[in-house]
């Protein structure tokens, strides 16, 4: 697998083809990525069969926790690459920018403990003009179906927990995935407004019964009703953390957007609003209230509420995976023109990351001479990648040795390329909500 046995970061495909694991020339690597074929159905079924770790739930049973997020392959100078969109990014000074590129939606399973490992299960490129909520719902549905088909999610197991950051239309996602055993936890903006159940009609008035009850304005504490449960914890990183939950809260949906084709009035999608207040934040930043919306109408006590927000904080483990894919495995290094080639390379990098996860038990006793013994739970992806060759030196390789041949004639001398590529427009970014 390209990139997994390289100790240095992958800088380009030409140097990657010189590694002994490749067994081919640099031209064959470019041809395979530009014109090759990957059986995605078979690859996805194999990824779904690889065991994923479970997180301890509030009742002591293990549950699968998935994180979904978008990472951008920025291509600002690739004017001839089609299907680019304006990707929302942040500069080093914290200022938001819109840069052309290819946004990819990843789904990963989280692992317990302090770790930078995640199990990448699926990736989809978001095209300009796509309904990102529908694409994300289809992606999560396929991942859940594969976990159920392979037996990793049983009918008696706790529901799969899906955590995501702000920007997703979590209420519509909950409606689209209402027939699956999943619970969605998403961060919401602090300017949102929710409503309690309407209850019975008040007074002898005639007409349509009310659909919405009392307002819950997140920024206005005067509108906050009595909480269903409240907890307080003392954490070293965040100080005194106070959490409250308001049950059976729904947003007011309009007959537009994703509910244009809905028969009748928009549905009432009830969930639990969880508010989190920390005593302090790292780097001496001022703490601000954190608000979450959970697709379950009411929590089963304070332990389940604490489980929700603690799993949301673990969502940031996928950011370590994105950094490892880009900085070490060279996900965004190739200068590919066609988006189909970028999709093939993305799946190759995802398979390479899965291979490192499978080799992790073999790398426990296989360390460099100057490294100290490390328990399996503390092995980092970079540590496993550095010892990949030593751990897999006796394993079989599916690729045959390369056949001796001479280089092709190439382009005739003096002839220029007259097939000029077409400048492609940049579409609008409609991902993450």
CSV table of C-alpha atoms in Angstrom, one decimal:
chain,number,residue,atom,x,y,z
A,1,UNK,CA,0.0,0.0,0.0
A,2,UNK,CA,1.6,3.3,-1.1
A,3,UNK,CA,2.7,5.5,1.8
A,4,UNK,CA,2.3,3.2,4.7
A,5,UNK,CA,5.9,2.0,4.8
A,6,UNK,CA,7.5,5.4,4.2
A,7,UNK,CA,9.1,7.0,7.2
A,8,UNK,CA,9.1,10.5,5.8
A,9,UNK,CA,6.0,12.4,4.8
A,10,UNK,CA,4.7,11.8,1.3
A,11,UNK,CA,5.6,14.8,-0.8
A,12,UNK,CA,4.6,13.7,-4.3
A,13,UNK,CA,3.7,10.6,-6.3
A,14,UNK,CA,7.0,10.5,-8.2
A,15,UNK,CA,9.1,10.0,-5.0
A,16,UNK,CA,6.4,7.7,-3.6
A,17,UNK,CA,6.9,5.4,-6.6
A,18,UNK,CA,10.5,4.8,-5.6
A,19,UNK,CA,9.6,3.0,-2.5
A,20,UNK,CA,10.0,-0.8,-2.6
A,21,UNK,CA,6.3,-1.4,-1.7
A,22,UNK,CA,5.2,0.0,-5.0
A,23,UNK,CA,7.0,-2.5,-7.4
A,24,UNK,CA,6.3,-0.3,-10.4
A,25,UNK,CA,7.6,2.8,-12.1
A,26,UNK,CA,6.3,6.3,-11.5
A,27,UNK,CA,4.4,6.3,-14.8
A,28,UNK,CA,2.4,3.3,-13.7
A,29,UNK,CA,1.4,5.0,-10.5
A,30,UNK,CA,0.1,8.0,-12.3
A,31,UNK,CA,-1.7,5.9,-14.9
A,32,UNK,CA,-3.3,3.8,-12.1
A,33,UNK,CA,-4.7,6.9,-10.3
A,34,UNK,CA,-5.8,8.7,-13.5
A,35,UNK,CA,-7.3,5.8,-15.4
A,36,UNK,CA,-7.5,2.9,-12.8
A,37,UNK,CA,-10.6,1.3,-11.3
A,38,UNK,CA,-11.6,0.6,-7.7
A,39,UNK,CA,-14.4,-1.8,-6.8
A,40,UNK,CA,-15.9,0.5,-4.2
A,41,UNK,CA,-18.7,-1.9,-3.2
A,42,UNK,CA,-16.1,-4.6,-2.4
A,43,UNK,CA,-13.8,-2.2,-0.6
A,44,UNK,CA,-16.7,-0.7,1.5
A,45,UNK,CA,-17.8,-4.2,2.4
A,46,UNK,CA,-14.3,-5.1,3.6
A,47,UNK,CA,-14.0,-1.9,5.6
A,48,UNK,CA,-17.4,-2.6,7.2
A,49,UNK,CA,-16.2,-6.1,8.2
A,50,UNK,CA,-13.1,-4.8,10.0
A,51,UNK,CA,-14.0,-4.7,13.7
A,52,UNK,CA,-14.5,-1.2,15.1
A,53,UNK,CA,-14.0,-0.2,18.8
A,54,UNK,CA,-16.9,0.7,21.0
A,55,UNK,CA,-17.2,3.4,23.6
A,56,UNK,CA,-18.5,2.7,27.1
A,57,UNK,CA,-22.1,3.9,27.4
A,58,UNK,CA,-24.0,5.3,30.4
A,59,UNK,CA,-25.4,1.8,31.2
A,60,UNK,CA,-22.0,0.2,31.0
A,61,UNK,CA,-22.5,-1.4,27.6
A,62,UNK,CA,-20.4,-0.6,24.6
A,63,UNK,CA,-21.8,1.4,21.8
A,64,UNK,CA,-20.5,2.5,18.4
A,65,UNK,CA,-19.8,6.2,18.2
A,66,UNK,CA,-19.4,7.7,14.7
A,67,UNK,CA,-18.0,11.2,13.8
A,68,UNK,CA,-18.9,12.9,10.6
A,69,UNK,CA,-17.1,15.9,9.3
A,70,UNK,CA,-15.8,17.6,6.1
A,71,UNK,CA,-12.2,18.0,5.2
A,72,UNK,CA,-11.2,20.1,2.1
A,73,UNK,CA,-8.7,19.3,-0.6
A,74,UNK,CA,-7.8,22.9,-1.6
A,75,UNK,CA,-7.1,23.5,-5.3
A,76,UNK,CA,-6.9,27.3,-5.7
A,77,UNK,CA,-4.6,27.2,-8.7
A,78,UNK,CA,-6.2,24.3,-10.5
A,79,UNK,CA,-8.2,26.4,-12.9
A,80,UNK,CA,-8.8,23.5,-15.3
A,81,UNK,CA,-10.0,21.1,-12.7
A,82,UNK,CA,-13.8,20.6,-12.8
A,83,UNK,CA,-16.3,20.3,-10.0
A,84,UNK,CA,-14.5,22.6,-7.6
A,85,UNK,CA,-16.4,24.5,-4.9
A,86,UNK,CA,-15.6,27.3,-2.6
A,87,UNK,CA,-14.5,25.6,0.6
A,88,UNK,CA,-14.9,27.4,3.9
A,89,UNK,CA,-11.5,27.5,5.7
A,90,UNK,CA,-9.8,29.4,8.4
A,91,UNK,CA,-6.4,31.2,8.1
A,92,UNK,CA,-3.8,31.2,10.7
A,93,UNK,CA,-5.1,34.5,12.1
A,94,UNK,CA,-8.5,32.9,12.6
A,95,UNK,CA,-10.2,34.8,9.7
A,96,UNK,CA,-12.6,32.8,7.5
A,97,UNK,CA,-11.8,32.4,3.9
A,98,UNK,CA,-13.4,30.8,0.8
A,99,UNK,CA,-10.9,28.9,-1.2
A,100,UNK,CA,-11.7,26.7,-4.3
A,101,UNK,CA,-11.2,23.0,-3.7
A,102,UNK,CA,-12.9,19.6,-3.4
A,103,UNK,CA,-14.7,19.1,-0.1
A,104,UNK,CA,-14.9,15.5,1.2
A,105,UNK,CA,-17.2,14.1,3.8
A,106,UNK,CA,-15.7,11.5,6.1
A,107,UNK,CA,-17.3,9.1,8.5
A,108,UNK,CA,-15.1,7.6,11.2
A,109,UNK,CA,-15.6,5.4,14.3
A,110,UNK,CA,-14.1,6.8,17.5
A,111,UNK,CA,-12.0,4.8,20.0
A,112,UNK,CA,-12.1,4.9,23.8
A,113,UNK,CA,-9.2,6.4,25.8
A,114,UNK,CA,-6.8,9.3,24.9
A,115,UNK,CA,-5.9,8.4,21.4
A,116,UNK,CA,-5.5,9.9,17.9
A,117,UNK,CA,-6.8,6.7,16.2
A,118,UNK,CA,-10.1,6.6,14.4
A,119,UNK,CA,-11.5,4.0,12.1
A,120,UNK,CA,-12.3,5.6,8.7
A,121,UNK,CA,-15.4,3.9,7.3
A,122,UNK,CA,-16.5,6.0,4.3
A,123,UNK,CA,-15.8,9.1,2.3
A,124,UNK,CA,-17.8,11.0,-0.3
A,125,UNK,CA,-16.9,14.0,-2.3
A,126,UNK,CA,-19.4,16.8,-2.2
A,127,UNK,CA,-20.1,18.3,-5.6
A,128,UNK,CA,-21.2,21.9,-6.2
A,129,UNK,CA,-24.9,22.3,-5.8
A,130,UNK,CA,-25.3,19.0,-3.9
A,131,UNK,CA,-27.9,18.8,-1.1
A,132,UNK,CA,-25.3,18.1,1.6
A,133,UNK,CA,-27.9,17.0,4.1
A,134,UNK,CA,-29.3,14.4,1.8
A,135,UNK,CA,-25.7,13.2,0.8
A,136,UNK,CA,-24.7,13.0,4.5
A,137,UNK,CA,-27.9,11.1,5.3
A,138,UNK,CA,-27.3,8.6,2.5
A,139,UNK,CA,-23.7,8.2,3.6
A,140,UNK,CA,-24.6,7.5,7.3
A,141,UNK,CA,-27.4,5.1,6.2
A,142,UNK,CA,-24.9,3.1,4.1
A,143,UNK,CA,-22.4,3.0,7.0
A,144,UNK,CA,-25.1,1.9,9.5
A,145,UNK,CA,-26.4,-0.8,7.1
A,146,UNK,CA,-22.9,-2.2,6.7
A,147,UNK,CA,-22.4,-2.3,10.4
A,148,UNK,CA,-25.7,-4.1,10.8
A,149,UNK,CA,-25.0,-6.5,8.0
A,150,UNK,CA,-21.6,-7.5,9.4
A,151,UNK,CA,-23.1,-8.1,12.8
A,152,UNK,CA,-21.2,-5.3,14.6
A,153,UNK,CA,-24.5,-3.6,15.4
A,154,UNK,CA,-27.1,-5.9,16.9
A,155,UNK,CA,-30.8,-5.2,17.6
A,156,UNK,CA,-30.2,-5.5,21.3
A,157,UNK,CA,-27.2,-3.1,21.3
A,158,UNK,CA,-27.5,0.6,22.2
A,159,UNK,CA,-28.2,2.9,19.3
A,160,UNK,CA,-25.3,4.2,17.2
A,161,UNK,CA,-24.2,7.7,18.4
A,162,UNK,CA,-23.3,10.1,15.6
A,163,UNK,CA,-21.6,13.3,16.7
A,164,UNK,CA,-21.0,16.3,14.4
A,165,UNK,CA,-20.0,19.9,14.6
A,166,UNK,CA,-22.1,23.0,13.8
A,167,UNK,CA,-23.2,23.6,10.2
A,168,UNK,CA,-25.2,20.4,9.7
A,169,UNK,CA,-29.0,20.5,9.5
A,170,UNK,CA,-29.3,18.1,12.3
A,171,UNK,CA,-33.1,18.2,12.6
A,172,UNK,CA,-33.5,17.3,9.0
A,173,UNK,CA,-30.9,14.5,9.3
A,174,UNK,CA,-32.8,13.1,12.3
A,175,UNK,CA,-36.0,13.1,10.2
A,176,UNK,CA,-34.2,11.4,7.2
A,177,UNK,CA,-32.6,8.7,9.5
A,178,UNK,CA,-35.6,8.2,11.8
A,179,UNK,CA,-35.9,4.5,10.8
A,180,UNK,CA,-32.3,3.7,11.8
A,181,UNK,CA,-31.0,2.9,15.3
A,182,UNK,CA,-29.0,6.1,15.5
A,183,UNK,CA,-28.9,9.1,17.8
A,184,UNK,CA,-27.5,12.4,16.5
A,185,UNK,CA,-25.6,14.9,18.6
A,186,UNK,CA,-24.7,18.1,17.0
A,187,UNK,CA,-23.5,21.5,18.1
A,188,UNK,CA,-25.9,24.4,17.4
A,189,UNK,CA,-25.4,28.1,17.3
A,190,UNK,CA,-26.1,30.2,20.4
A,191,UNK,CA,-28.7,32.3,18.5
A,192,UNK,CA,-31.1,29.4,17.9
A,193,UNK,CA,-34.7,29.4,19.1
A,194,UNK,CA,-36.6,26.2,20.0
A,195,UNK,CA,-40.1,25.5,21.1
A,196,UNK,CA,-41.7,23.2,23.7
A,197,UNK,CA,-44.7,21.0,22.9
A,198,UNK,CA,-47.9,23.1,22.3
A,199,UNK,CA,-50.1,21.2,24.8
A,200,UNK,CA,-53.8,21.5,24.8
A,201,UNK,CA,-55.7,24.5,23.4
A,202,UNK,CA,-56.3,27.3,25.9
A,203,UNK,CA,-59.7,29.0,25.9
A,204,UNK,CA,-62.8,28.5,23.9
A,205,UNK,CA,-61.3,29.8,20.6
A,206,UNK,CA,-61.9,28.0,17.4
A,207,UNK,CA,-59.6,27.2,14.6
A,208,UNK,CA,-56.4,25.2,14.1
A,209,UNK,CA,-54.7,24.0,17.4
A,210,UNK,CA,-51.4,25.5,18.2
A,211,UNK,CA,-48.2,23.7,17.0
A,212,UNK,CA,-45.6,25.3,19.1
A,213,UNK,CA,-45.4,26.0,22.8
A,214,UNK,CA,-43.2,28.2,24.9
A,215,UNK,CA,-40.1,29.7,23.2
A,216,UNK,CA,-36.6,28.7,24.3
A,217,UNK,CA,-34.1,31.4,23.3
A,218,UNK,CA,-30.6,30.1,23.9
A,219,UNK,CA,-29.2,33.6,24.5
A,220,UNK,CA,-32.0,34.7,26.9
A,221,UNK,CA,-31.8,32.8,30.2
A,222,UNK,CA,-35.2,34.3,31.1
A,223,UNK,CA,-36.8,31.9,28.6
A,224,UNK,CA,-35.1,28.8,29.8
A,225,UNK,CA,-37.6,26.4,31.4
A,226,UNK,CA,-37.0,24.0,34.3
A,227,UNK,CA,-34.3,21.6,33.2
A,228,UNK,CA,-35.0,17.9,32.9
A,229,UNK,CA,-31.7,17.1,34.6
A,230,UNK,CA,-28.6,19.0,35.6
A,231,UNK,CA,-25.1,17.8,36.5
A,232,UNK,CA,-21.8,19.4,37.6
A,233,UNK,CA,-18.3,18.0,37.3
A,234,UNK,CA,-14.8,19.1,38.1
A,235,UNK,CA,-12.4,18.6,35.2
A,236,UNK,CA,-8.7,19.4,35.1
A,237,UNK,CA,-8.9,20.8,31.5
A,238,UNK,CA,-12.1,22.8,31.8
A,239,UNK,CA,-12.6,23.4,35.5
A,240,UNK,CA,-16.1,23.2,36.9
A,241,UNK,CA,-18.4,22.0,34.0
A,242,UNK,CA,-22.2,22.5,34.5
A,243,UNK,CA,-24.6,20.8,32.1
A,244,UNK,CA,-28.4,21.2,31.8
A,245,UNK,CA,-30.9,19.5,29.5
A,246,UNK,CA,-34.2,20.8,28.2
A,247,UNK,CA,-36.3,17.9,26.9
A,248,UNK,CA,-38.8,17.7,24.0
A,249,UNK,CA,-37.6,20.8,22.2
A,250,UNK,CA,-38.1,21.2,18.5
A,251,UNK,CA,-37.1,23.9,16.0
A,252,UNK,CA,-39.7,25.7,13.9
A,253,UNK,CA,-39.4,24.4,10.3
A,254,UNK,CA,-40.7,26.1,7.3
A,255,UNK,CA,-42.2,24.6,4.1
A,256,UNK,CA,-39.0,25.2,2.2
A,257,UNK,CA,-35.5,23.8,1.8
A,258,UNK,CA,-35.5,20.1,2.5
A,259,UNK,CA,-39.3,20.0,3.3
A,260,UNK,CA,-40.6,21.5,0.1
A,261,UNK,CA,-42.0,18.1,-1.1
A,262,UNK,CA,-43.3,17.2,2.4
A,263,UNK,CA,-47.1,16.5,2.4
A,264,UNK,CA,-48.9,18.8,4.9
A,265,UNK,CA,-47.2,21.1,7.4
A,266,UNK,CA,-43.5,20.5,8.3
A,267,UNK,CA,-43.0,17.8,10.9
A,268,UNK,CA,-42.3,18.5,14.6
A,269,UNK,CA,-38.9,16.9,15.2
A,270,UNK,CA,-38.4,16.8,19.0
A,271,UNK,CA,-35.1,16.5,20.7
A,272,UNK,CA,-33.1,17.5,23.8
A,273,UNK,CA,-31.2,20.7,24.0
A,274,UNK,CA,-28.1,20.4,26.2
A,275,UNK,CA,-26.3,23.4,27.5
A,276,UNK,CA,-22.7,23.2,28.7
A,277,UNK,CA,-20.8,25.9,30.7
A,278,UNK,CA,-17.1,25.4,31.5
A,279,UNK,CA,-15.1,27.2,34.2
A,280,UNK,CA,-12.2,27.9,31.9
A,281,UNK,CA,-10.8,26.9,28.6
A,282,UNK,CA,-7.2,26.0,27.5
A,283,UNK,CA,-5.0,28.8,26.3
A,284,UNK,CA,-6.7,31.2,28.7
A,285,UNK,CA,-9.7,31.7,26.4
A,286,UNK,CA,-12.9,33.1,27.7
A,287,UNK,CA,-15.5,30.3,28.1
A,288,UNK,CA,-18.7,30.6,26.2
A,289,UNK,CA,-21.8,28.4,26.6
A,290,UNK,CA,-21.8,25.3,24.4
A,291,UNK,CA,-25.2,24.2,23.0
A,292,UNK,CA,-26.0,20.8,21.6
A,293,UNK,CA,-29.1,19.3,20.1
A,294,UNK,CA,-29.7,15.5,20.5
A,295,UNK,CA,-32.3,13.7,18.4
A,296,UNK,CA,-33.5,11.8,21.4
A,297,UNK,CA,-36.6,13.6,22.9
A,298,UNK,CA,-35.6,13.1,26.6
A,299,UNK,CA,-32.5,11.7,28.4
A,300,UNK,CA,-32.6,8.8,30.7
A,301,UNK,CA,-31.1,10.7,33.6
A,302,UNK,CA,-28.0,12.8,34.0
A,303,UNK,CA,-25.5,10.0,33.2
A,304,UNK,CA,-26.9,9.8,29.6
A,305,UNK,CA,-26.7,13.6,29.2
A,306,UNK,CA,-23.1,13.5,30.4
A,307,UNK,CA,-22.4,10.8,27.9
A,308,UNK,CA,-23.8,12.9,25.1
A,309,UNK,CA,-21.6,15.9,25.6
A,310,UNK,CA,-18.5,13.9,26.5
A,311,UNK,CA,-18.8,12.0,23.2
A,312,UNK,CA,-19.2,15.3,21.4
A,313,UNK,CA,-15.9,16.5,22.8
A,314,UNK,CA,-14.3,13.3,21.5
A,315,UNK,CA,-15.4,14.4,18.0
A,316,UNK,CA,-12.2,16.3,17.7
A,317,UNK,CA,-10.3,13.1,17.4
A,318,UNK,CA,-11.2,13.1,13.7
A,319,UNK,CA,-9.2,16.3,13.3
A,320,UNK,CA,-6.0,14.4,14.2
A,321,UNK,CA,-6.9,11.9,11.5
A,322,UNK,CA,-7.3,14.7,8.9
A,323,UNK,CA,-3.9,16.1,9.9
A,324,UNK,CA,-2.3,12.7,9.6
A,325,UNK,CA,-3.8,12.0,6.2
A,326,UNK,CA,-2.6,15.4,4.8
A,327,UNK,CA,0.8,15.7,6.5
A,328,UNK,CA,2.0,12.1,6.6
A,329,UNK,CA,0.1,10.0,4.0
A,330,UNK,CA,0.1,12.8,1.4
A,331,UNK,CA,-3.7,12.9,0.8
A,332,UNK,CA,-3.7,16.3,-0.8
A,333,UNK,CA,-0.2,16.2,-2.2
A,334,UNK,CA,-0.9,14.9,-5.8
A,335,UNK,CA,-1.7,17.6,-8.4
A,336,UNK,CA,-4.5,15.8,-10.0
A,337,UNK,CA,-6.8,17.4,-12.6
A,338,UNK,CA,-9.8,15.1,-12.7
A,339,UNK,CA,-12.0,14.7,-9.6
A,340,UNK,CA,-12.4,11.0,-10.4
A,341,UNK,CA,-8.7,10.6,-10.0
A,342,UNK,CA,-8.8,12.5,-6.7
A,343,UNK,CA,-11.6,10.1,-5.5
A,344,UNK,CA,-9.4,7.1,-6.3
A,345,UNK,CA,-6.4,8.5,-4.5
A,346,UNK,CA,-8.6,9.4,-1.5
A,347,UNK,CA,-9.8,5.8,-1.2
A,348,UNK,CA,-6.3,4.5,-1.5
A,349,UNK,CA,-5.2,6.8,1.4
A,350,UNK,CA,-8.2,5.6,3.4
A,351,UNK,CA,-7.3,2.0,2.7
A,352,UNK,CA,-3.7,2.8,3.8
A,353,UNK,CA,-4.9,4.2,7.1
A,354,UNK,CA,-7.0,1.1,7.6
A,355,UNK,CA,-4.0,-1.0,7.0
A,356,UNK,CA,-2.0,0.8,9.6
A,357,UNK,CA,-4.9,0.2,12.0
A,358,UNK,CA,-4.7,-3.5,11.3
A,359,UNK,CA,-1.0,-3.7,11.7
A,360,UNK,CA,-1.0,-1.9,15.0
A,361,UNK,CA,-1.0,-5.1,17.1
A,362,UNK,CA,2.0,-6.4,15.2
A,363,UNK,CA,3.9,-3.1,15.8
A,364,UNK,CA,3.9,-3.5,19.6
A,365,UNK,CA,7.0,-5.5,19.8
A,366,UNK,CA,8.5,-4.1,16.6
A,367,UNK,CA,10.1,-0.8,17.6
A,368,UNK,CA,13.2,1.2,16.6
A,369,UNK,CA,16.3,0.5,18.7
A,370,UNK,CA,16.1,3.9,20.4
A,371,UNK,CA,12.4,3.8,21.2
A,372,UNK,CA,11.0,2.8,24.5
A,373,UNK,CA,8.4,0.0,24.8
A,374,UNK,CA,4.9,1.4,24.4
A,375,UNK,CA,1.7,-0.3,25.3
A,376,UNK,CA,-0.8,-0.9,22.4
A,377,UNK,CA,-3.2,1.7,23.6
A,378,UNK,CA,-0.5,4.5,23.3
A,379,UNK,CA,0.8,3.7,19.9
A,380,UNK,CA,0.3,6.6,17.5
A,381,UNK,CA,-0.4,6.3,13.8
A,382,UNK,CA,3.0,7.8,13.1
A,383,UNK,CA,4.7,5.3,15.3
A,384,UNK,CA,3.0,2.3,13.6
A,385,UNK,CA,3.9,3.8,10.2
A,386,UNK,CA,7.5,4.1,11.1
A,387,UNK,CA,7.8,0.5,12.0
A,388,UNK,CA,5.6,-0.9,9.3
A,389,UNK,CA,8.4,-2.5,7.3
A,390,UNK,CA,9.8,-4.3,10.3
A,391,UNK,CA,6.3,-5.5,11.4
A,392,UNK,CA,5.4,-6.8,7.9
A,393,UNK,CA,8.7,-8.1,6.6
A,394,UNK,CA,7.5,-11.7,6.6
A,395,UNK,CA,4.0,-11.1,5.3
A,396,UNK,CA,2.9,-11.9,1.8
A,397,UNK,CA,2.5,-9.1,-0.8
A,398,UNK,CA,-0.2,-9.4,-3.5
A,399,UNK,CA,1.7,-7.5,-6.1
A,400,UNK,CA,3.9,-9.5,-8.5
A,401,UNK,CA,7.5,-8.4,-9.1
A,402,UNK,CA,7.8,-5.8,-11.9
A,403,UNK,CA,8.7,-7.1,-15.3
A,404,UNK,CA,11.8,-5.8,-17.0
A,405,UNK,CA,11.0,-3.3,-19.8
A,406,UNK,CA,12.2,-0.2,-21.4
A,407,UNK,CA,10.7,3.2,-21.2
A,408,UNK,CA,8.1,4.3,-23.7
A,409,UNK,CA,8.8,6.6,-26.6
A,410,UNK,CA,6.9,9.5,-25.1
A,411,UNK,CA,5.9,12.5,-27.0
A,412,UNK,CA,7.9,13.0,-30.2
A,413,UNK,CA,10.7,15.6,-30.0
A,414,UNK,CA,9.6,19.1,-31.1
A,415,UNK,CA,5.8,18.4,-30.9
A,416,UNK,CA,3.8,20.4,-28.4
A,417,UNK,CA,0.6,19.5,-26.7
A,418,UNK,CA,-2.2,21.2,-28.7
A,419,UNK,CA,-5.0,19.9,-26.6
A,420,UNK,CA,-5.5,22.8,-24.3
A,421,UNK,CA,-7.6,22.1,-21.2
A,422,UNK,CA,-10.7,24.2,-20.6
A,423,UNK,CA,-10.9,26.6,-17.8
A,424,UNK,CA,-13.6,25.3,-15.3
A,425,UNK,CA,-15.9,27.5,-13.2
A,426,UNK,CA,-16.0,27.2,-9.4
A,427,UNK,CA,-19.4,26.2,-8.0
A,428,UNK,CA,-21.0,27.2,-4.8
A,429,UNK,CA,-20.4,25.2,-1.6
A,430,UNK,CA,-23.6,23.8,-0.2
A,431,UNK,CA,-22.0,21.3,2.2
A,432,UNK,CA,-22.5,21.0,5.9
A,433,UNK,CA,-26.1,22.2,5.9
